[in-house]
Amino acid sequence: MHPAVAVGLVFGGCCSNVVFLELLVRRFPGCGNIVTFSQFLFIALEGFVFEANFGRKRPAIPIRNYFIMVAMFFTVSVVNNYALNLNIAMPLHMIFRSGSLIASMALGIIILKKRYSVSKYSSIALVSLGIFTCTFMSAKQVASDSSSHQEDGPQAFLWWLLGIAALTFALLMSARMGIFQETLYKKFGKHSKEALFYNHALPLPGFLLLAPNIYQHAVLFSQSELFQVPVIGLTLPIMWFYLLMNVITQYVCIRGVFILTTECTSLTVTLVVTLRKFVSLIFSILYFQNPFTGWHWLGTAFVFVGTLMYTELWSSLGPLLARCRGRGRPEERKEQ
């Protein structure tokens, strides 16, 4: 598949996914569990048919390693979605998750004993400054809103602090999972589709712990107003429509990223994903009119400029485009 198609899938799928997620959490802030469960179930069923061949295909990576990876992946997914129930606005949620480079570098230094250039440390410092700026301004905003609602003001701010702690934990856990995944791929080879299937299939029993919350929101979704789906004319509760579209767009997003990783360099993937996050952020602010001050814009600029500095885009833009399939040399593509 041509890389341009994969880029289209990433932008179309991932940006649409954020829109439908925000439509869901604005109506029911605590619906993160049913969203996560639906996404996991859909991707697991697709992988069971097309990757695992109805369970007849043996995994290339020993299953015990997947259990470790799955424990981390399940935790990260649930905590990230649940943070939206802790007074965390969607723009701050997206900016905070863009700080994955910080966590990856920190754990890379501690666990893998890696060393980086001065430019890498500078870019990470810029990303850290951006996230701190956005978080600090959001804290002031939450504190201001809390003071205007004296009856639940302190409690709202404490929930926000817990949300920040949850996002920080998920960020570090995600970075640790990336390092574990990297060591597995070095030992057993890259099997991204297989990992995608097991990462979504094995955690499904864990959702039994969340079953009461999932059932509660399923009932609430069913009680929402009816919506007629264009073209096909199907009528269903609008929250179920939003959830269905969220699941489908999540799958398109993941597939697009997977195709990019097989067709282009990791530098290209990082660039595309970063730009996609920026587009999602702008859309969330403008369309949903989320509060966003000049300081938030400054912090956002720090995050994305720092990310692009980390990828050394400026010195690599020419070779970057040539390394995609159809433009680069065969031996370069084999390294992917």
XYZ file of C-alpha atoms in Angstrom, residues 7-333:
327
model
C -1.094 8.707 6.208
C -4.702 9.305 5.137
C -5.866 6.428 7.341
C -3.953 7.819 10.330
C -5.290 11.362 9.959
C -8.828 10.304 9.036
C -9.118 7.489 11.573
C -7.316 9.002 14.555
C -8.776 12.520 14.242
C -12.313 11.141 13.821
C -11.726 8.849 16.793
C -10.916 11.799 19.060
C -14.094 13.577 17.919
C -16.362 10.627 18.739
C -14.556 10.049 22.046
C -15.201 13.644 23.070
C -18.852 13.360 22.050
C -19.097 10.330 24.348
C -17.301 11.732 27.406
C -19.057 15.102 27.231
C -22.380 13.311 27.734
C -21.146 10.591 30.114
C -17.678 11.439 31.560
C -17.418 8.004 33.211
C -17.902 5.963 30.036
C -14.186 5.229 29.558
C -14.531 1.562 30.529
C -17.230 0.698 27.996
C -15.271 2.545 25.289
C -12.071 0.646 26.105
C -13.899 -2.687 26.284
C -15.611 -2.135 22.917
C -12.336 -1.232 21.224
C -10.551 -4.257 22.681
C -13.378 -6.617 21.748
C -13.594 -5.428 18.134
C -9.835 -5.594 17.482
C -9.574 -8.979 19.255
C -12.350 -10.476 17.108
C -10.774 -9.133 13.913
C -7.369 -10.506 14.933
C -8.825 -13.879 15.923
C -10.189 -14.313 12.389
C -7.479 -12.777 10.230
C -4.294 -13.077 12.322
C -4.766 -16.100 14.625
C -6.736 -18.016 11.968
C -9.447 -18.962 14.491
C -6.804 -20.036 17.015
C -4.972 -22.418 14.680
C -1.860 -20.239 14.243
C 0.795 -20.535 16.928
C 2.305 -17.245 18.172
C 5.874 -16.440 17.102
C 6.550 -14.844 20.496
C 5.997 -17.091 23.560
C 2.596 -16.455 25.111
C 4.048 -15.824 28.591
C 5.753 -12.692 27.268
C 2.438 -11.437 25.948
C 0.862 -11.797 29.386
C 3.427 -9.357 30.780
C 2.925 -6.936 27.892
C -0.842 -7.257 28.131
C -0.879 -6.413 31.846
C 0.888 -3.141 31.067
C -1.164 -2.393 27.931
C -4.486 -3.046 29.689
C -3.501 -0.834 32.616
C -2.398 2.026 30.347
C -5.582 1.900 28.257
C -7.963 1.794 31.218
C -6.136 4.500 33.196
C -5.893 6.835 30.189
C -9.610 6.578 29.458
C -10.600 6.780 33.123
C -8.591 10.001 33.535
C -11.276 11.746 31.470
C -13.614 11.098 34.403
C -11.281 12.983 36.765
C -11.929 16.563 35.643
C -9.322 16.370 32.846
C -10.221 18.344 29.705
C -9.643 16.661 26.351
C -6.987 19.183 25.126
C -4.913 18.708 28.307
C -5.374 14.932 27.952
C -3.920 15.040 24.409
C -1.046 17.379 25.327
C -0.083 15.289 28.344
C -0.011 12.086 26.305
C 2.262 13.848 23.806
C 4.926 13.787 26.509
C 5.715 10.137 25.851
C 9.193 11.128 24.632
C 10.066 12.341 28.133
C 9.053 9.079 29.770
C 10.742 6.982 27.064
C 14.021 8.873 27.406
C 13.982 8.760 31.211
C 13.342 5.018 31.376
C 15.753 4.407 28.480
C 18.524 6.050 30.507
C 17.603 4.196 33.707
C 16.838 0.715 32.320
C 18.742 0.458 29.022
C 21.635 2.754 30.064
C 21.185 4.798 26.889
C 22.951 8.092 26.270
C 21.631 10.919 24.119
C 23.023 13.997 22.371
C 22.686 17.532 23.721
C 20.041 18.316 21.075
C 17.931 15.388 22.304
C 18.097 16.625 25.911
C 17.231 20.156 24.716
C 14.179 18.933 22.824
C 12.967 16.941 25.820
C 13.429 20.001 28.040
C 11.249 21.979 25.617
C 8.547 19.286 25.672
C 8.675 19.212 29.491
C 8.344 23.007 29.646
C 5.356 22.876 27.307
C 3.543 20.222 29.325
C 4.305 22.048 32.582
C 2.947 25.311 31.136
C -0.307 23.713 29.962
C -0.749 21.763 33.197
C -0.046 24.799 35.394
C -2.492 27.006 33.471
C -5.131 24.264 33.577
C -4.591 23.993 37.348
C -5.225 27.731 37.711
C -8.355 27.370 35.594
C -9.667 24.473 37.677
C -8.871 26.366 40.888
C -10.719 29.414 39.546
C -13.760 27.334 38.587
C -13.655 25.631 41.983
C -13.678 28.954 43.853
C -16.831 29.977 41.981
C -18.538 26.742 43.114
C -17.752 26.730 46.819
C -19.844 23.670 47.603
C -17.673 21.253 45.593
C -14.650 23.420 44.748
C -11.889 21.686 46.768
C -13.205 18.260 45.798
C -13.128 19.163 42.074
C -9.514 20.316 42.350
C -8.500 17.146 44.198
C -10.121 15.034 41.462
C -8.141 17.025 38.890
C -4.889 16.343 40.778
C -5.767 12.642 40.820
C -6.363 12.839 37.057
C -2.896 14.345 36.529
C -1.400 11.570 38.682
C -3.253 8.964 36.603
C -1.970 10.436 33.320
C 1.587 10.537 34.692
C 1.378 6.903 35.783
C -0.011 5.858 32.379
C 2.744 7.791 30.603
C 5.491 6.004 32.540
C 3.810 2.601 32.212
C 3.438 3.113 28.449
C 7.143 3.955 28.145
C 8.060 0.851 30.152
C 5.863 -1.243 27.876
C 7.644 0.219 24.846
C 11.029 -0.809 26.234
C 9.748 -4.311 26.992
C 8.315 -4.528 23.471
C 11.617 -3.371 22.002
C 13.544 -6.120 23.802
C 11.012 -8.744 22.630
C 11.263 -7.644 18.990
C 15.062 -7.768 19.154
C 14.903 -11.317 20.464
C 12.044 -12.812 18.420
C 11.679 -10.421 15.473
C 8.910 -7.946 14.679
C 5.382 -9.376 14.753
C 3.245 -6.243 15.043
C -0.075 -7.757 13.911
C 0.340 -10.681 16.271
C 1.150 -8.324 19.146
C -1.873 -6.189 18.282
C -4.156 -9.247 18.514
C -2.802 -10.641 21.800
C -2.615 -7.191 23.415
C -6.357 -6.826 22.837
C -7.551 -10.432 23.241
C -5.809 -11.525 26.450
C -7.053 -8.610 28.612
C -10.737 -9.257 27.823
C -11.365 -11.346 31.001
C -10.032 -8.411 33.026
C -13.057 -6.374 32.012
C -15.178 -8.642 34.241
C -13.852 -6.521 37.115
C -15.377 -3.505 35.404
C -18.609 -5.242 34.374
C -20.972 -3.249 36.684
C -19.682 0.063 35.312
C -19.812 -1.193 31.716
C -23.402 -2.451 32.174
C -24.460 0.811 33.815
C -23.246 2.849 30.857
C -24.718 0.370 28.372
C -28.124 1.074 29.966
C -27.497 4.832 29.853
C -26.464 4.605 26.199
C -29.662 2.705 25.388
C -31.733 5.464 27.000
C -30.241 8.211 24.826
C -32.270 9.824 22.039
C -32.699 7.899 18.794
C -30.603 8.714 15.737
C -31.117 7.647 12.143
C -27.851 6.667 10.459
C -27.513 8.419 7.087
C -27.565 6.349 3.875
C -28.516 3.016 5.497
C -31.472 4.448 7.410
C -30.821 2.385 10.558
C -32.253 3.903 13.764
C -30.434 3.397 17.083
C -29.655 5.369 20.273
C -27.209 8.127 19.390
C -24.673 7.146 22.092
C -24.417 3.650 20.600
C -23.813 5.269 17.212
C -21.011 7.402 18.688
C -19.498 4.294 20.317
C -19.702 2.292 17.085
C -17.989 5.076 15.141
C -15.356 5.424 17.868
C -14.540 1.704 17.634
C -14.386 1.709 13.827
C -12.221 4.832 13.651
C -9.930 3.416 16.356
C -9.400 0.336 14.193
C -8.713 2.471 11.097
C -6.256 4.556 13.128
C -4.355 1.530 14.448
C -4.250 -0.098 11.011
C -2.919 3.112 9.496
C -0.124 3.338 12.049
C 0.703 -0.359 11.512
C 0.963 0.134 7.727
C 3.182 3.180 8.254
C 5.573 1.207 10.481
C 6.014 -1.397 7.727
C 6.316 1.085 4.847
C 8.305 3.990 6.322
C 11.007 4.769 8.859
C 10.222 5.278 12.537
C 11.067 8.952 12.004
C 8.233 9.256 9.492
C 5.813 7.503 11.835
C 6.735 9.838 14.715
C 6.276 12.886 12.511
C 2.881 11.766 11.168
C 1.550 10.822 14.615
C 2.762 14.142 16.087
C 1.113 16.178 13.350
C -2.066 14.132 13.763
C -2.173 14.966 17.466
C -1.743 18.638 16.667
C -4.642 18.566 14.176
C -6.839 16.720 16.713
C -5.984 19.285 19.364
C -6.859 22.251 17.128
C -10.141 20.627 16.098
C -11.074 19.847 19.710
C -10.457 23.461 20.736
C -12.317 25.061 17.826
C -15.238 22.647 17.349
C -15.980 21.842 20.998
C -14.909 25.312 22.209
C -12.718 23.917 24.963
C -11.117 26.657 27.085
C -7.650 27.409 25.762
C -5.620 30.500 26.674
C -2.567 32.074 25.091
C -0.425 30.247 27.641
C -1.936 26.946 26.530
C -1.027 27.774 22.926
C 2.534 28.592 24.001
C 2.822 25.313 25.898
C 1.409 23.416 22.929
C 3.968 25.035 20.625
C 6.777 23.985 22.996
C 5.530 20.368 22.993
C 5.268 19.995 19.234
C 8.431 21.938 18.357
C 10.327 19.888 20.936
C 8.950 16.673 19.439
C 10.005 17.707 15.924
C 13.446 18.678 17.244
C 13.766 15.233 18.812
C 13.087 13.559 15.466
C 15.738 15.823 13.864
C 13.214 16.640 11.164
C 15.020 19.663 9.858
C 18.136 17.739 8.848
C 16.296 14.599 7.788
C 13.348 15.818 5.737
C 14.904 14.950 2.374
C 16.090 11.398 3.160
C 12.917 10.846 5.206
C 10.604 11.019 2.206
C 12.920 8.868 0.100
C 12.834 5.990 2.563
C 9.175 5.174 2.046
C 8.380 2.276 -0.234
C 8.712 3.124 -3.880
C 11.221 5.893 -3.201
C 13.949 4.276 -1.105
C 16.425 1.472 -1.786
C 15.440 -2.149 -1.008
C 18.158 -2.562 1.594
C 16.854 0.462 3.497
C 13.353 -0.966 3.607
